[in-house]
Tab-separated table of C-alpha atoms in Angstrom:
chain	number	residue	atom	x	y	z
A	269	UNK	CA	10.053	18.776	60.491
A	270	UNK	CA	11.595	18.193	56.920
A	271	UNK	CA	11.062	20.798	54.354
A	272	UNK	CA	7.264	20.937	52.854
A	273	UNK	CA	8.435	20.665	48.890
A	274	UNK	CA	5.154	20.555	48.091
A	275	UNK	CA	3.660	23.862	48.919
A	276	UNK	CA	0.638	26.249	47.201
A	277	UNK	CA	2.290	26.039	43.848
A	278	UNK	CA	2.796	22.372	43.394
A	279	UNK	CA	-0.947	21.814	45.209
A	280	UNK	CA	-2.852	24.200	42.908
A	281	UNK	CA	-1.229	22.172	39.536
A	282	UNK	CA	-1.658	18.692	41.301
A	283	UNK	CA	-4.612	17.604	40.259
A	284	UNK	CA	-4.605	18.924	36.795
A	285	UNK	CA	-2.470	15.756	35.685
A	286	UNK	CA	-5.099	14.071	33.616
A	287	UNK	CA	-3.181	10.629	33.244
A	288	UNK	CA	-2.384	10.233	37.208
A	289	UNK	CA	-5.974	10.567	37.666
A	290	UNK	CA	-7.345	8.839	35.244
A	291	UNK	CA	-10.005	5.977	35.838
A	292	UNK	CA	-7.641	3.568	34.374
A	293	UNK	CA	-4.656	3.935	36.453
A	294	UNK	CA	-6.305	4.959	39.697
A	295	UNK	CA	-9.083	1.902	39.735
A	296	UNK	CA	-6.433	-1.311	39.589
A	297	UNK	CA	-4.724	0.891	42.734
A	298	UNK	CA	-8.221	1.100	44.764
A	299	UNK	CA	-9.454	-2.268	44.214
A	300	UNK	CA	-5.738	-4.203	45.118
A	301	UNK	CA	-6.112	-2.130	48.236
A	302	UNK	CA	-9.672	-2.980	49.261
A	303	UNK	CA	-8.777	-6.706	48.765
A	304	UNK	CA	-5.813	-6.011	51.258
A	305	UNK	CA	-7.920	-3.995	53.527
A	306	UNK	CA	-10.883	-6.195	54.176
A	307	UNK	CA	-12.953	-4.969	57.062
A	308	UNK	CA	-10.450	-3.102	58.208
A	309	UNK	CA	-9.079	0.529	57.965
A	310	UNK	CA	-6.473	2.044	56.456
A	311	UNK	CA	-3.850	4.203	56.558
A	312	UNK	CA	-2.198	6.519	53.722
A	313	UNK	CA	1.214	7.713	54.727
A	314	UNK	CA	1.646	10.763	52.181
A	315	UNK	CA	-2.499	11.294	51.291
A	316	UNK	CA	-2.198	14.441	49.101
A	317	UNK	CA	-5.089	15.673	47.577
A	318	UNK	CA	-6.963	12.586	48.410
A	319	UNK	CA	-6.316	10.899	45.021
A	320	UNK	CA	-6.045	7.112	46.001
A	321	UNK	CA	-7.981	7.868	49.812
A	322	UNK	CA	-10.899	9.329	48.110
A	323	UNK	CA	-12.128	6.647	45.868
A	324	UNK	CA	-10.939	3.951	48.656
A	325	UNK	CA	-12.813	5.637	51.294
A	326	UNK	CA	-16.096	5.620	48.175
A	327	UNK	CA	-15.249	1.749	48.563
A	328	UNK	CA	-16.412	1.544	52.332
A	329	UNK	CA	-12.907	1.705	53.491
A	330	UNK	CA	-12.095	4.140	56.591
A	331	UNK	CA	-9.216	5.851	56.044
A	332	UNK	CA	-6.566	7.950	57.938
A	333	UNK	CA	-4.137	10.263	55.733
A	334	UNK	CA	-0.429	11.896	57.067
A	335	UNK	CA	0.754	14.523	54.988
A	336	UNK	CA	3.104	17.754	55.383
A	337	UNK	CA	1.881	19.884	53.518
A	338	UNK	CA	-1.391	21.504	54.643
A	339	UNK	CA	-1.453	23.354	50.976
A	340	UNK	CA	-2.563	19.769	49.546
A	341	UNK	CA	-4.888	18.794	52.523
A	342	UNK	CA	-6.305	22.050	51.653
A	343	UNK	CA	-7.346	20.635	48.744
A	344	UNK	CA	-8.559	17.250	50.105
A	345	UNK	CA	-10.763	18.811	53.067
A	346	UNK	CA	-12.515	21.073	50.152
A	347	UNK	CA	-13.464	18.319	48.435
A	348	UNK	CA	-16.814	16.841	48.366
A	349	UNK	CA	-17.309	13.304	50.359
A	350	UNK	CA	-13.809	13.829	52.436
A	351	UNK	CA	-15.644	14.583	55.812
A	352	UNK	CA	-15.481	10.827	56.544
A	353	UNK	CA	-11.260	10.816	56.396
A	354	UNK	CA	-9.118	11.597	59.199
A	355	UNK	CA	-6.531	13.608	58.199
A	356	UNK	CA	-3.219	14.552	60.230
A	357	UNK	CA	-0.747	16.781	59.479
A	358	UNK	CA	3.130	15.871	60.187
A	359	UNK	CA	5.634	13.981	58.716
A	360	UNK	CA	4.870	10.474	58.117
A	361	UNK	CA	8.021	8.730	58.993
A	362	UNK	CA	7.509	9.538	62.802
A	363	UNK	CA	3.535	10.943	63.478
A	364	UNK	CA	1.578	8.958	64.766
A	365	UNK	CA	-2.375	8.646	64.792
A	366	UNK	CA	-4.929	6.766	67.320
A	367	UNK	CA	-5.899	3.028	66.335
A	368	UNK	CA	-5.078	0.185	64.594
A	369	UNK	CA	-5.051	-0.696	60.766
A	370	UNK	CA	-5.112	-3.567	58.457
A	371	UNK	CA	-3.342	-1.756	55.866
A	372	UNK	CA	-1.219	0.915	55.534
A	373	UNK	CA	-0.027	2.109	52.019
A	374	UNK	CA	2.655	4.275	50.403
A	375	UNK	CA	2.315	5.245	46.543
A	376	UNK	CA	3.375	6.785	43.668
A	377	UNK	CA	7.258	6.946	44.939
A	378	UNK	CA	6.306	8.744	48.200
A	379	UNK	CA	9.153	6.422	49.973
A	380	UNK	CA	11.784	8.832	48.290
A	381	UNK	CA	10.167	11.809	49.925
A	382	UNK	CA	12.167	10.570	53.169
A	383	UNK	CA	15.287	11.849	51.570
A	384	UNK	CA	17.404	10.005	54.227
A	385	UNK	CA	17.987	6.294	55.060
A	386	UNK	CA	17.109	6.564	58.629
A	387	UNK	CA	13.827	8.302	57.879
A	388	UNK	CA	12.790	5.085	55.727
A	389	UNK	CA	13.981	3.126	58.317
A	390	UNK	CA	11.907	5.195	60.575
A	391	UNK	CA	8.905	4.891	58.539
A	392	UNK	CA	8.722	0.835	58.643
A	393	UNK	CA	8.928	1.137	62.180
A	394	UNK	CA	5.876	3.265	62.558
A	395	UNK	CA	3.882	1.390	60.576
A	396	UNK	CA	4.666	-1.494	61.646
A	397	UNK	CA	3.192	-0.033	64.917
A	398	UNK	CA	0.285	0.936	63.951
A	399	UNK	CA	-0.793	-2.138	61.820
A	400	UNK	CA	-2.446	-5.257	63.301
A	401	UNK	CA	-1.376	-8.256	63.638
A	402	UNK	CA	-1.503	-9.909	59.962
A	403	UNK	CA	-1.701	-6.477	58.464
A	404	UNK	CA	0.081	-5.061	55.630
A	405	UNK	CA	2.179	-2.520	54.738
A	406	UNK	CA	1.820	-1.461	50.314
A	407	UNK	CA	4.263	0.679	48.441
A	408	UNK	CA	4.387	1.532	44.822
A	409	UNK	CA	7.812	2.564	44.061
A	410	UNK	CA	10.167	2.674	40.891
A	411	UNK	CA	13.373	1.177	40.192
A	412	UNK	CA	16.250	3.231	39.727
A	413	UNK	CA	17.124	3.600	35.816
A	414	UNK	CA	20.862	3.291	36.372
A	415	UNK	CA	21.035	1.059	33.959
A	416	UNK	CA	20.211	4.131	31.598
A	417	UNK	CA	22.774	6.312	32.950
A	418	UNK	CA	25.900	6.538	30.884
A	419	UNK	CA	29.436	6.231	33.056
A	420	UNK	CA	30.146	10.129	34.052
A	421	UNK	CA	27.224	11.498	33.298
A	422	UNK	CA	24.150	12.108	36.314
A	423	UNK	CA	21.143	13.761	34.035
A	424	UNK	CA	18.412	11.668	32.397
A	425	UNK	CA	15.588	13.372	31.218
A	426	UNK	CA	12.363	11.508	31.748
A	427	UNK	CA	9.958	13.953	30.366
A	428	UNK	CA	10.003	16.482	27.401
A	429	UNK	CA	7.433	18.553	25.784
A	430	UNK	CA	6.736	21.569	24.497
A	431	UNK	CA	5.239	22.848	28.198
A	432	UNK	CA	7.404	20.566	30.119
A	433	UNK	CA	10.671	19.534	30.541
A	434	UNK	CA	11.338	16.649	33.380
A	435	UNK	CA	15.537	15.885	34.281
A	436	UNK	CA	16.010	13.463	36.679
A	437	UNK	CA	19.960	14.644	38.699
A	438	UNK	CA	21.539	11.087	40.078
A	439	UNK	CA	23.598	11.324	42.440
A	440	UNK	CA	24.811	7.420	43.056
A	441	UNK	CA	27.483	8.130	46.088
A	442	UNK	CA	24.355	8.841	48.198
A	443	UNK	CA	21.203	7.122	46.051
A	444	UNK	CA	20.102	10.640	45.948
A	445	UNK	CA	18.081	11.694	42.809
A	446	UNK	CA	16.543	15.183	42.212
A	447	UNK	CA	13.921	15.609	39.801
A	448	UNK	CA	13.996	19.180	38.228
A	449	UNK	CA	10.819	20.289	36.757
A	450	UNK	CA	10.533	22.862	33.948
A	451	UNK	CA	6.852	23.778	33.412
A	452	UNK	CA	5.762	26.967	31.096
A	453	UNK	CA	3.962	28.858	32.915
A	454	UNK	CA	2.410	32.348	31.022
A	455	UNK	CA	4.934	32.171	28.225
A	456	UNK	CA	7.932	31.216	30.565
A	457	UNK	CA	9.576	28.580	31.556
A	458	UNK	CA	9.531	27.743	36.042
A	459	UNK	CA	11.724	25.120	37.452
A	460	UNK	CA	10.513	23.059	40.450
A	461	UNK	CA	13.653	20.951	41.806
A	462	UNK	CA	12.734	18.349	44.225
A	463	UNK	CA	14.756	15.820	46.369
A	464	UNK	CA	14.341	12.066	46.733
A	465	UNK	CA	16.643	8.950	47.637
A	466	UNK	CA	15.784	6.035	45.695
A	467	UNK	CA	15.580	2.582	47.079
A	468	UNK	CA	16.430	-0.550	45.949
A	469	UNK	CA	13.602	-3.794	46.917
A	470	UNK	CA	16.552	-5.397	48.756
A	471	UNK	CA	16.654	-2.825	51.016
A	472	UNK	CA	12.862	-2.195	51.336
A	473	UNK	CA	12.967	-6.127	52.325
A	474	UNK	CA	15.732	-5.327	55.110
A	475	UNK	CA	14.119	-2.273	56.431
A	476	UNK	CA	11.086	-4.284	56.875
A	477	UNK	CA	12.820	-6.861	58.705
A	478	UNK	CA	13.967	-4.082	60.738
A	479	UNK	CA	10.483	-3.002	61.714
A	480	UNK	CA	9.228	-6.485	62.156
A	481	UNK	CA	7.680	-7.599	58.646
A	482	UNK	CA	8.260	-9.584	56.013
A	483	UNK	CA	7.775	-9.510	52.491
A	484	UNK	CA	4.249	-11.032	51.083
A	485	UNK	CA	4.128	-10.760	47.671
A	486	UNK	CA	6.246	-8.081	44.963
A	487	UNK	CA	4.364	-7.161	41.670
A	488	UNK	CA	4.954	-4.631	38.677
A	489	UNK	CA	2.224	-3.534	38.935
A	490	UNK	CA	-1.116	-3.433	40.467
A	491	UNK	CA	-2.876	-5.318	37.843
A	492	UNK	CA	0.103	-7.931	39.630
A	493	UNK	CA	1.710	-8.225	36.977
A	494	UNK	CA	5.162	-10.344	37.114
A	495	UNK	CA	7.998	-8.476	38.592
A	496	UNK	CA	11.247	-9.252	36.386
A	497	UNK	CA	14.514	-8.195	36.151
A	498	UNK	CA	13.109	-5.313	33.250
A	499	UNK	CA	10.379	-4.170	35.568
A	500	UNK	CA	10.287	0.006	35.569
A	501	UNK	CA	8.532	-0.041	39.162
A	502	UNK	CA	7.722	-2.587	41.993
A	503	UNK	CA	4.320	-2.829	43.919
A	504	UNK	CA	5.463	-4.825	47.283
A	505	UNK	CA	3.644	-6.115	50.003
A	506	UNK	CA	5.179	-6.830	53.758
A	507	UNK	CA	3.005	-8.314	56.294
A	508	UNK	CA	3.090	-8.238	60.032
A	509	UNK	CA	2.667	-11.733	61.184
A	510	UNK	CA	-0.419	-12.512	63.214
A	511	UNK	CA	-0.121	-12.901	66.979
């Protein structure tokens, strides 16, 4: 099993961030993912606290969840209306669950959690056999800011405040990127470094083509908004084609 970077500590702060949950960004996520769904179920490869599987499930949508760490499904089981969401614990780029789905779904740059370029590999694979024919497979993901990133130098900082401080660490040789956290915590400052490996859509679209899909549509959003060369993050959809 990979390492659970997302233990009690990070679980008891996640759902304190007011903008990820706010109405207005979690809505345009739910509603492009009921259209996608249909009649069918779904399944949320890294489900959390139940952020996005909550308010889909609300929507009439059954849904499965994968997730590591049982310090976040902690959270989801305890909260109200969750009784109706199959939960399993593992890692997502190799468990699998009972049944079929129309959709399957990967957000808020969950991909990177597979720090490795088999894992992701792995991952398209096992969704691809677990969706139906004609299903679809969803991640949210954002571009590398390379293009930011003066020659020599590997820290950006993404976030700064007077409680936090967010660095982003590149390191290009292996599209590896950690992102240390600095949070002030009872009048000191706590670091939380974790590990991702960024992608690039090219190789989402190969990876997919590995598993048996093919790319349906690519957004910048989920309002779909166009997705340009300036575009911060991609929403893309791959498709398994019907029998």
């Amino acid at each position: 099993m990979p390492e659970d970077y997302f233990g009690e500590h990070v679980a008891e702060l996640y759902d304190q961030d007011a903008e990820m949950f706010d109405p207005a960004v979690v809505d345009p996520v739910v509603d492009f993912l009921v259209e996608l769904a249909g009649d069918g179920a779904a399944l949320e490869l890294g489900i959390g606290t139940g952020r996005i599987a909550i308010p889909l499930a609300e929507r009439g949508i059954r849904v499965h969840g994968i997730d590591l760490s049982e310090a976040m499904l902690a959270r989801l089981r305890a909260k109200p209306g969750t009784d109706q969401i199959d939960i399993t614990v593992g890692d997502f780029s190799t468990t699998t669950v009972e049944g079929t789905f129309s959709l399957a779904y990967l957000v808020f740059n969950t991909i990177g959690n597979l720090t490795t370029q088999g894992a992701q590999v792995a991952c398209f694979q096992n969704v691809a056999t677990h969706l139906e024919p004609g299903g679809c497979f969803v991640i949210e993901v954002g571009i590398p800011n390379l293009r930011r990133l003066p020659p020599g130098e590997t820290m950006r900082v993404f976030h700064a405040s007077q409680a936090h401080w967010g660095i982003d660490e590149y390191d290009v040789a292996n599209q590896g990127l950690t992102s240390h956290h600095f949070e002030l915590v009872d009048g000191r400052f706590e670091r939380l470094s974790i590990p991702f490996r960024y992608t690039w859509p090219a190789e989402l679209d190969l990876m997919a083509q590995l598993g048996g899909m093919r790319l349906r549509e690519r957004w910048s959003g989920w309002r779909r908004e166009p997705f340009t060369s300036d575009s911060r993050k991609h929403v893309s959809v791959w498709e398994k084609p019907a029998a």
